[in-house]
CSV table of C-alpha atoms in Angstrom, one decimal:
chain,number,residue,atom,x,y,z
J,1,UNK,CA,89.7,58.9,111.6
J,2,UNK,CA,89.4,59.4,115.3
J,3,UNK,CA,89.0,62.5,117.4
J,4,UNK,CA,89.9,62.8,121.0
J,5,UNK,CA,88.3,65.5,123.1
J,6,UNK,CA,90.6,66.7,125.9
J,7,UNK,CA,89.1,68.3,128.9
J,8,UNK,CA,91.3,69.7,131.7
J,9,UNK,CA,90.9,71.5,134.9
J,10,UNK,CA,88.3,71.7,137.6
J,11,UNK,CA,84.5,71.7,137.6
J,12,UNK,CA,82.7,73.8,136.3
J,13,UNK,CA,85.6,74.5,133.8
J,14,UNK,CA,85.3,71.1,132.4
J,15,UNK,CA,81.5,71.4,132.0
J,16,UNK,CA,82.1,74.7,130.0
J,17,UNK,CA,84.6,72.9,127.8
J,18,UNK,CA,82.1,70.1,127.2
J,19,UNK,CA,79.4,72.5,126.1
J,20,UNK,CA,81.6,74.5,123.6
J,21,UNK,CA,83.2,71.4,122.1
J,22,UNK,CA,79.8,69.8,121.7
J,23,UNK,CA,78.6,72.8,119.8
J,24,UNK,CA,81.7,72.9,117.6
J,25,UNK,CA,81.4,69.2,116.8
J,26,UNK,CA,77.7,69.5,115.9
J,27,UNK,CA,78.6,72.2,113.3
J,28,UNK,CA,81.8,70.8,111.7
J,29,UNK,CA,82.4,67.2,112.8
J,30,UNK,CA,79.0,65.6,112.6
J,31,UNK,CA,79.1,62.1,111.3
J,32,UNK,CA,80.6,58.7,111.9
J,33,UNK,CA,83.8,59.7,113.6
J,34,UNK,CA,85.1,57.6,116.5
J,35,UNK,CA,85.2,59.8,119.5
J,36,UNK,CA,87.0,59.4,122.8
J,37,UNK,CA,87.1,61.8,125.8
J,38,UNK,CA,90.0,62.4,128.1
J,39,UNK,CA,89.1,64.1,131.4
J,40,UNK,CA,92.1,65.3,133.4
J,41,UNK,CA,91.5,66.9,136.8
J,42,UNK,CA,92.8,66.9,140.4
J,43,UNK,CA,89.2,66.3,141.6
J,44,UNK,CA,87.4,62.9,142.0
J,45,UNK,CA,85.0,63.3,139.1
J,46,UNK,CA,81.7,61.5,139.7
J,47,UNK,CA,81.1,59.4,136.6
J,48,UNK,CA,77.4,59.0,137.4
J,49,UNK,CA,76.9,62.7,137.3
J,50,UNK,CA,79.3,63.4,134.4
J,51,UNK,CA,77.8,65.0,131.3
J,52,UNK,CA,79.4,64.2,128.0
J,53,UNK,CA,78.7,65.0,124.4
J,54,UNK,CA,76.4,62.5,122.7
J,55,UNK,CA,79.0,61.2,120.2
J,56,UNK,CA,81.5,60.2,122.8
J,57,UNK,CA,81.8,56.4,123.1
J,58,UNK,CA,84.7,56.1,125.5
J,59,UNK,CA,85.9,58.1,128.4
J,60,UNK,CA,89.2,58.0,130.2
J,61,UNK,CA,89.5,59.7,133.6
J,62,UNK,CA,92.9,60.7,134.9
J,63,UNK,CA,93.7,62.4,138.2
J,64,UNK,CA,96.6,64.9,138.6
J,65,UNK,CA,98.0,66.3,141.8
J,66,UNK,CA,98.1,70.0,141.0
J,67,UNK,CA,95.3,71.5,138.8
J,68,UNK,CA,97.5,74.5,138.0
J,69,UNK,CA,100.7,72.8,136.8
J,70,UNK,CA,100.6,72.3,133.0
J,71,UNK,CA,103.4,69.8,133.1
J,72,UNK,CA,101.2,67.2,134.8
J,73,UNK,CA,98.5,67.5,132.2
J,74,UNK,CA,101.1,67.2,129.4
J,75,UNK,CA,102.6,64.1,131.0
J,76,UNK,CA,99.1,62.5,131.1
J,77,UNK,CA,98.4,63.4,127.5
J,78,UNK,CA,101.7,62.0,126.4
J,79,UNK,CA,101.1,58.8,128.4
J,80,UNK,CA,97.5,58.3,127.0
J,81,UNK,CA,98.6,58.9,123.5
J,82,UNK,CA,101.7,56.8,123.8
J,83,UNK,CA,99.7,53.8,125.0
J,84,UNK,CA,98.2,53.4,121.5
J,85,UNK,CA,100.4,53.1,118.5
J,86,UNK,CA,98.9,55.5,115.9
J,87,UNK,CA,100.1,55.8,112.3
J,88,UNK,CA,101.7,59.2,111.5
J,89,UNK,CA,99.3,59.4,108.5
J,90,UNK,CA,96.0,58.2,110.1
J,91,UNK,CA,96.4,59.1,113.7
J,92,UNK,CA,93.7,61.0,115.6
J,93,UNK,CA,93.4,64.7,116.1
J,94,UNK,CA,93.0,66.2,119.6
J,95,UNK,CA,90.4,68.8,120.3
J,96,UNK,CA,90.7,71.3,123.1
J,97,UNK,CA,88.4,74.1,124.4
J,98,UNK,CA,89.0,77.8,124.0
J,99,UNK,CA,90.3,78.7,127.5
J,100,UNK,CA,93.8,80.1,127.8
J,101,UNK,CA,95.0,77.1,129.9
J,102,UNK,CA,93.7,74.4,127.6
J,103,UNK,CA,94.7,76.3,124.5
J,104,UNK,CA,98.3,76.4,125.7
J,105,UNK,CA,98.1,72.7,126.4
J,106,UNK,CA,97.2,72.1,122.8
J,107,UNK,CA,100.3,73.9,121.5
J,108,UNK,CA,102.6,72.2,124.0
J,109,UNK,CA,101.1,68.8,123.5
J,110,UNK,CA,101.6,69.1,119.7
J,111,UNK,CA,105.2,69.8,120.2
J,112,UNK,CA,105.7,66.9,122.6
J,113,UNK,CA,103.8,64.5,120.4
J,114,UNK,CA,105.7,65.7,117.3
J,115,UNK,CA,102.5,66.9,115.7
J,116,UNK,CA,101.0,70.3,114.7
J,117,UNK,CA,98.8,72.7,116.5
J,118,UNK,CA,96.3,75.4,115.6
J,119,UNK,CA,94.7,77.7,118.2
J,120,UNK,CA,91.5,79.8,117.8
J,121,UNK,CA,89.9,77.5,115.2
J,122,UNK,CA,86.6,78.9,113.9
J,123,UNK,CA,85.7,76.3,111.3
J,124,UNK,CA,87.0,72.8,110.4
J,125,UNK,CA,86.5,70.8,107.2
J,126,UNK,CA,87.9,67.9,105.3
J,127,UNK,CA,89.6,68.0,101.9
J,128,UNK,CA,91.4,65.1,100.3
J,129,UNK,CA,91.9,63.4,103.7
J,130,UNK,CA,93.4,66.6,105.1
J,131,UNK,CA,92.1,68.8,107.9
J,132,UNK,CA,91.5,72.5,106.9
J,133,UNK,CA,91.3,74.8,109.9
J,134,UNK,CA,90.0,78.4,109.6
J,135,UNK,CA,91.0,81.1,112.1
J,136,UNK,CA,91.4,84.8,112.4
J,137,UNK,CA,94.9,86.3,111.8
J,138,UNK,CA,96.5,89.7,111.9
J,139,UNK,CA,94.6,90.8,115.1
J,140,UNK,CA,91.3,89.7,113.5
J,141,UNK,CA,91.7,91.7,110.3
J,142,UNK,CA,91.9,88.7,108.0
J,143,UNK,CA,90.6,85.1,107.9
J,144,UNK,CA,93.1,82.3,107.0
J,145,UNK,CA,92.7,78.6,106.3
J,146,UNK,CA,95.5,76.3,107.3
J,147,UNK,CA,96.0,72.8,105.9
J,148,UNK,CA,97.1,70.5,108.7
J,149,UNK,CA,99.2,67.8,107.1
J,150,UNK,CA,100.9,66.2,110.1
J,151,UNK,CA,99.5,64.0,112.9
J,152,UNK,CA,98.5,64.3,115.6
J,153,UNK,CA,96.7,67.6,115.1
J,154,UNK,CA,96.1,69.5,118.3
J,155,UNK,CA,93.3,72.0,117.8
J,156,UNK,CA,92.0,74.6,120.3
J,157,UNK,CA,88.7,76.2,119.2
J,158,UNK,CA,87.9,79.9,119.3
J,159,UNK,CA,85.5,81.3,122.0
J,160,UNK,CA,81.8,81.6,121.4
J,161,UNK,CA,80.6,78.0,120.8
J,162,UNK,CA,77.9,77.1,123.3
J,163,UNK,CA,75.4,74.2,123.2
J,164,UNK,CA,73.4,73.1,126.3
J,165,UNK,CA,72.4,69.7,124.8
J,166,UNK,CA,74.3,67.0,126.6
J,167,UNK,CA,73.6,63.5,127.8
J,168,UNK,CA,74.4,61.9,131.1
J,169,UNK,CA,77.3,59.5,131.4
J,170,UNK,CA,74.8,56.7,131.7
J,171,UNK,CA,74.5,56.9,128.0
J,172,UNK,CA,78.0,55.5,127.6
J,173,UNK,CA,78.4,51.8,128.1
J,174,UNK,CA,80.0,51.1,131.6
J,175,UNK,CA,82.8,49.0,130.0
J,176,UNK,CA,83.9,52.1,128.1
J,177,UNK,CA,84.7,54.0,131.2
J,178,UNK,CA,88.3,53.8,132.2
J,179,UNK,CA,89.9,55.3,135.3
J,180,UNK,CA,93.5,55.4,134.0
J,181,UNK,CA,96.0,54.6,136.7
J,182,UNK,CA,98.9,56.7,135.5
J,183,UNK,CA,101.9,57.6,137.6
J,184,UNK,CA,102.9,61.1,136.8
J,185,UNK,CA,106.5,61.6,137.7
J,186,UNK,CA,107.2,64.4,140.1
J,187,UNK,CA,108.8,67.2,138.1
J,188,UNK,CA,111.4,69.7,139.3
J,189,UNK,CA,108.7,72.4,139.6
J,190,UNK,CA,110.1,75.9,140.1
J,191,UNK,CA,110.9,76.7,143.7
J,192,UNK,CA,111.5,80.4,143.2
J,193,UNK,CA,109.6,82.9,141.1
J,194,UNK,CA,109.5,86.6,140.4
J,195,UNK,CA,106.7,89.0,139.6
J,196,UNK,CA,107.0,91.3,136.6
J,197,UNK,CA,104.7,94.1,135.6
J,198,UNK,CA,102.6,93.1,132.6
J,199,UNK,CA,101.5,95.5,130.0
J,200,UNK,CA,97.8,95.9,129.4
J,201,UNK,CA,97.3,96.0,125.6
J,202,UNK,CA,94.2,98.2,126.2
J,203,UNK,CA,96.5,100.7,127.9
J,204,UNK,CA,98.6,101.0,124.8
J,205,UNK,CA,95.6,101.6,122.5
J,206,UNK,CA,94.1,104.2,124.9
J,207,UNK,CA,97.3,106.1,125.6
J,208,UNK,CA,97.6,109.8,124.7
J,209,UNK,CA,101.4,109.4,124.1
J,210,UNK,CA,103.0,106.3,122.5
J,211,UNK,CA,106.7,105.7,122.2
J,212,UNK,CA,107.5,103.1,119.4
J,213,UNK,CA,110.8,101.4,119.0
J,214,UNK,CA,112.1,99.6,115.9
J,215,UNK,CA,115.0,97.3,115.2
J,216,UNK,CA,117.3,100.3,115.0
J,217,UNK,CA,117.1,100.6,118.8
J,218,UNK,CA,119.9,98.1,118.9
J,219,UNK,CA,119.6,96.2,122.1
J,220,UNK,CA,117.4,95.1,125.0
J,221,UNK,CA,119.1,97.7,127.3
J,222,UNK,CA,118.2,100.5,124.9
J,223,UNK,CA,114.6,99.3,125.0
J,224,UNK,CA,114.7,99.4,128.8
J,225,UNK,CA,116.0,103.0,128.6
J,226,UNK,CA,113.1,103.9,126.2
J,227,UNK,CA,110.7,102.3,128.6
J,228,UNK,CA,112.0,104.5,131.4
J,229,UNK,CA,111.5,107.5,129.1
J,230,UNK,CA,107.9,106.4,128.4
J,231,UNK,CA,107.3,106.1,132.2
J,232,UNK,CA,108.7,109.6,132.8
J,233,UNK,CA,106.6,111.1,130.1
J,234,UNK,CA,103.4,109.2,131.2
J,235,UNK,CA,103.2,107.4,127.9
J,236,UNK,CA,103.1,103.7,126.7
J,237,UNK,CA,105.8,101.8,124.9
J,238,UNK,CA,105.2,99.7,121.8
J,239,UNK,CA,107.5,98.1,119.2
J,240,UNK,CA,107.8,96.8,115.7
J,241,UNK,CA,107.7,93.1,114.9
J,242,UNK,CA,111.5,92.5,114.8
J,243,UNK,CA,111.7,94.0,118.4
J,244,UNK,CA,108.9,91.8,119.6
J,245,UNK,CA,110.2,88.7,117.9
J,246,UNK,CA,113.5,89.2,119.5
J,247,UNK,CA,111.7,89.2,122.9
J,248,UNK,CA,112.8,92.8,123.7
J,249,UNK,CA,109.1,93.6,124.2
J,250,UNK,CA,106.1,91.4,124.9
J,251,UNK,CA,103.6,90.4,122.2
J,252,UNK,CA,101.0,92.6,123.8
J,253,UNK,CA,103.2,95.6,122.9
J,254,UNK,CA,103.4,94.8,119.1
J,255,UNK,CA,102.3,97.6,116.8
J,256,UNK,CA,101.0,97.0,113.3
J,257,UNK,CA,98.7,94.8,111.3
J,258,UNK,CA,99.3,91.8,113.5
J,259,UNK,CA,99.3,93.8,116.8
J,260,UNK,CA,97.8,97.0,118.2
J,261,UNK,CA,96.5,99.9,116.2
J,262,UNK,CA,96.9,103.1,118.2
J,263,UNK,CA,95.6,106.6,117.7
J,264,UNK,CA,97.4,108.8,120.4
J,265,UNK,CA,97.8,112.5,120.4
J,266,UNK,CA,101.5,112.0,119.8
J,267,UNK,CA,103.7,109.1,118.7
J,268,UNK,CA,107.5,109.2,119.0
J,269,UNK,CA,109.1,106.6,116.8
J,270,UNK,CA,112.7,105.5,117.5
J,271,UNK,CA,114.7,103.3,115.1
J,272,UNK,CA,111.8,102.0,113.1
J,273,UNK,CA,112.1,102.1,109.3
J,274,UNK,CA,108.3,102.5,108.9
J,275,UNK,CA,107.2,99.4,106.9
J,276,UNK,CA,103.7,99.2,105.6
J,277,UNK,CA,102.7,96.7,108.3
J,278,UNK,CA,104.1,99.0,111.0
J,279,UNK,CA,102.5,102.0,109.5
J,280,UNK,CA,99.0,100.5,110.0
J,281,UNK,CA,99.7,100.5,113.7
J,282,UNK,CA,100.5,104.2,114.1
J,283,UNK,CA,99.1,106.1,111.1
J,284,UNK,CA,96.1,107.2,113.1
J,285,UNK,CA,98.3,109.2,115.5
J,286,UNK,CA,97.5,112.9,115.4
J,287,UNK,CA,101.2,113.8,115.4
J,288,UNK,CA,104.2,111.7,114.6
J,289,UNK,CA,107.9,112.4,115.3
J,290,UNK,CA,110.4,110.0,114.0
J,291,UNK,CA,114.2,109.5,114.6
J,292,UNK,CA,116.2,107.3,112.3
J,293,UNK,CA,119.7,107.4,111.0
J,294,UNK,CA,118.6,106.5,107.5
J,295,UNK,CA,117.4,109.6,105.7
J,296,UNK,CA,115.6,107.5,103.1
J,297,UNK,CA,113.6,105.5,105.8
J,298,UNK,CA,109.9,105.2,104.7
J,299,UNK,CA,108.9,106.5,108.2
J,300,UNK,CA,109.9,110.0,107.2
J,301,UNK,CA,107.3,110.1,104.4
J,302,UNK,CA,104.4,110.3,106.9
J,303,UNK,CA,106.1,111.7,110.0
J,304,UNK,CA,105.2,115.3,111.0
J,305,UNK,CA,108.7,115.8,112.3
J,306,UNK,CA,111.7,113.9,110.9
J,307,UNK,CA,115.0,113.8,112.7
J,308,UNK,CA,117.9,112.1,110.9
J,309,UNK,CA,120.3,110.8,113.6
J,310,UNK,CA,121.1,108.1,116.1
J,311,UNK,CA,117.9,107.4,118.0
J,312,UNK,CA,119.8,105.9,120.9
J,313,UNK,CA,121.7,109.2,121.4
J,314,UNK,CA,118.4,111.1,121.1
J,315,UNK,CA,116.7,109.0,123.7
J,316,UNK,CA,119.6,109.4,126.1
J,317,UNK,CA,119.6,113.1,125.7
J,318,UNK,CA,115.8,113.4,126.0
J,319,UNK,CA,115.8,111.2,129.2
J,320,UNK,CA,118.5,113.4,130.7
J,321,UNK,CA,116.5,116.5,129.9
J,322,UNK,CA,113.3,115.1,131.4
J,323,UNK,CA,115.1,114.0,134.5
J,324,UNK,CA,116.7,117.5,134.8
J,325,UNK,CA,113.4,119.2,134.4
J,326,UNK,CA,111.7,117.0,137.0
J,327,UNK,CA,114.5,117.6,139.5
J,328,UNK,CA,114.0,121.4,139.0
J,329,UNK,CA,110.3,120.9,140.0
J,330,UNK,CA,108.8,121.6,136.5
J,331,UNK,CA,106.1,119.3,135.2
J,332,UNK,CA,106.6,118.0,131.7
J,333,UNK,CA,103.3,118.4,129.9
J,334,UNK,CA,102.8,117.5,126.2
J,335,UNK,CA,101.0,120.1,124.1
J,336,UNK,CA,100.9,119.3,120.4
J,337,UNK,CA,100.3,123.0,119.6
J,338,UNK,CA,103.2,124.4,121.5
J,339,UNK,CA,106.5,123.7,123.2
J,340,UNK,CA,105.2,124.5,126.7
J,341,UNK,CA,106.6,122.6,129.6
């Protein structure tokens, strides 16, 4: 078995990755495991000043043109891995740091190398020649252990591992340094871009008013209309898993056991059946109003106000009402104890 530690980015990011992977390996990968390090950066790294983990016996340095384009790093990883013919059963596993950039590289590299990935790994152990990786799931509510049967395994560790003990690169034999001369083909990098407003998950959990949409909302356009309503009311928009998995909302807007758990003054639920997983996300709300065309929907069992009807029509009417009130100069203010406007 061989492990490859992949470091990417600029100094001191690489130094931070070295420290955390060193600490992780001391805890869970101590022993006679052949270890190689790939260092990918746009900078000219000084090998004489390089600090590496003690178990590394070979280092490969590769220079990329742009430190912020993941495609270049992926091309290097593919080229380095492809230069050696590994067996699908006994091939190495690639270990990445906890940063968002290198974690994303782990997932994308696994896809390109036809392997498997696991991000946020807290522990690692062997069992019957298989790697078992432990990580937190369901927004940190549960711990799961995954058996990684396919090679190569691309693993990104969870944050929090730190170990200052390192050795200088002089501890590695000079012949085991390689400055890889790889020609990374110029990709068709995007020449245009757009800026979209991103939703802060903390804003959702801190909101006094939350609008939640379920699969019954019907379409992306209806979700946009609900987002406009949330904006007009000064609330935040969240959704059930089917809505998020269909990319109508971002992952940071997921409500439930695997997403955000909110406790607003009021929660308006449109088109969500009210599954047990979804209930966990909104049940702490002080007041819940639900609109669903199914009179037997579970959401009605714990809603303070239940409205059986088409949620899309309800949203449209409510949006018209809010816009009309605002045009008249009245301020819409939510008061859970009255109907004051």
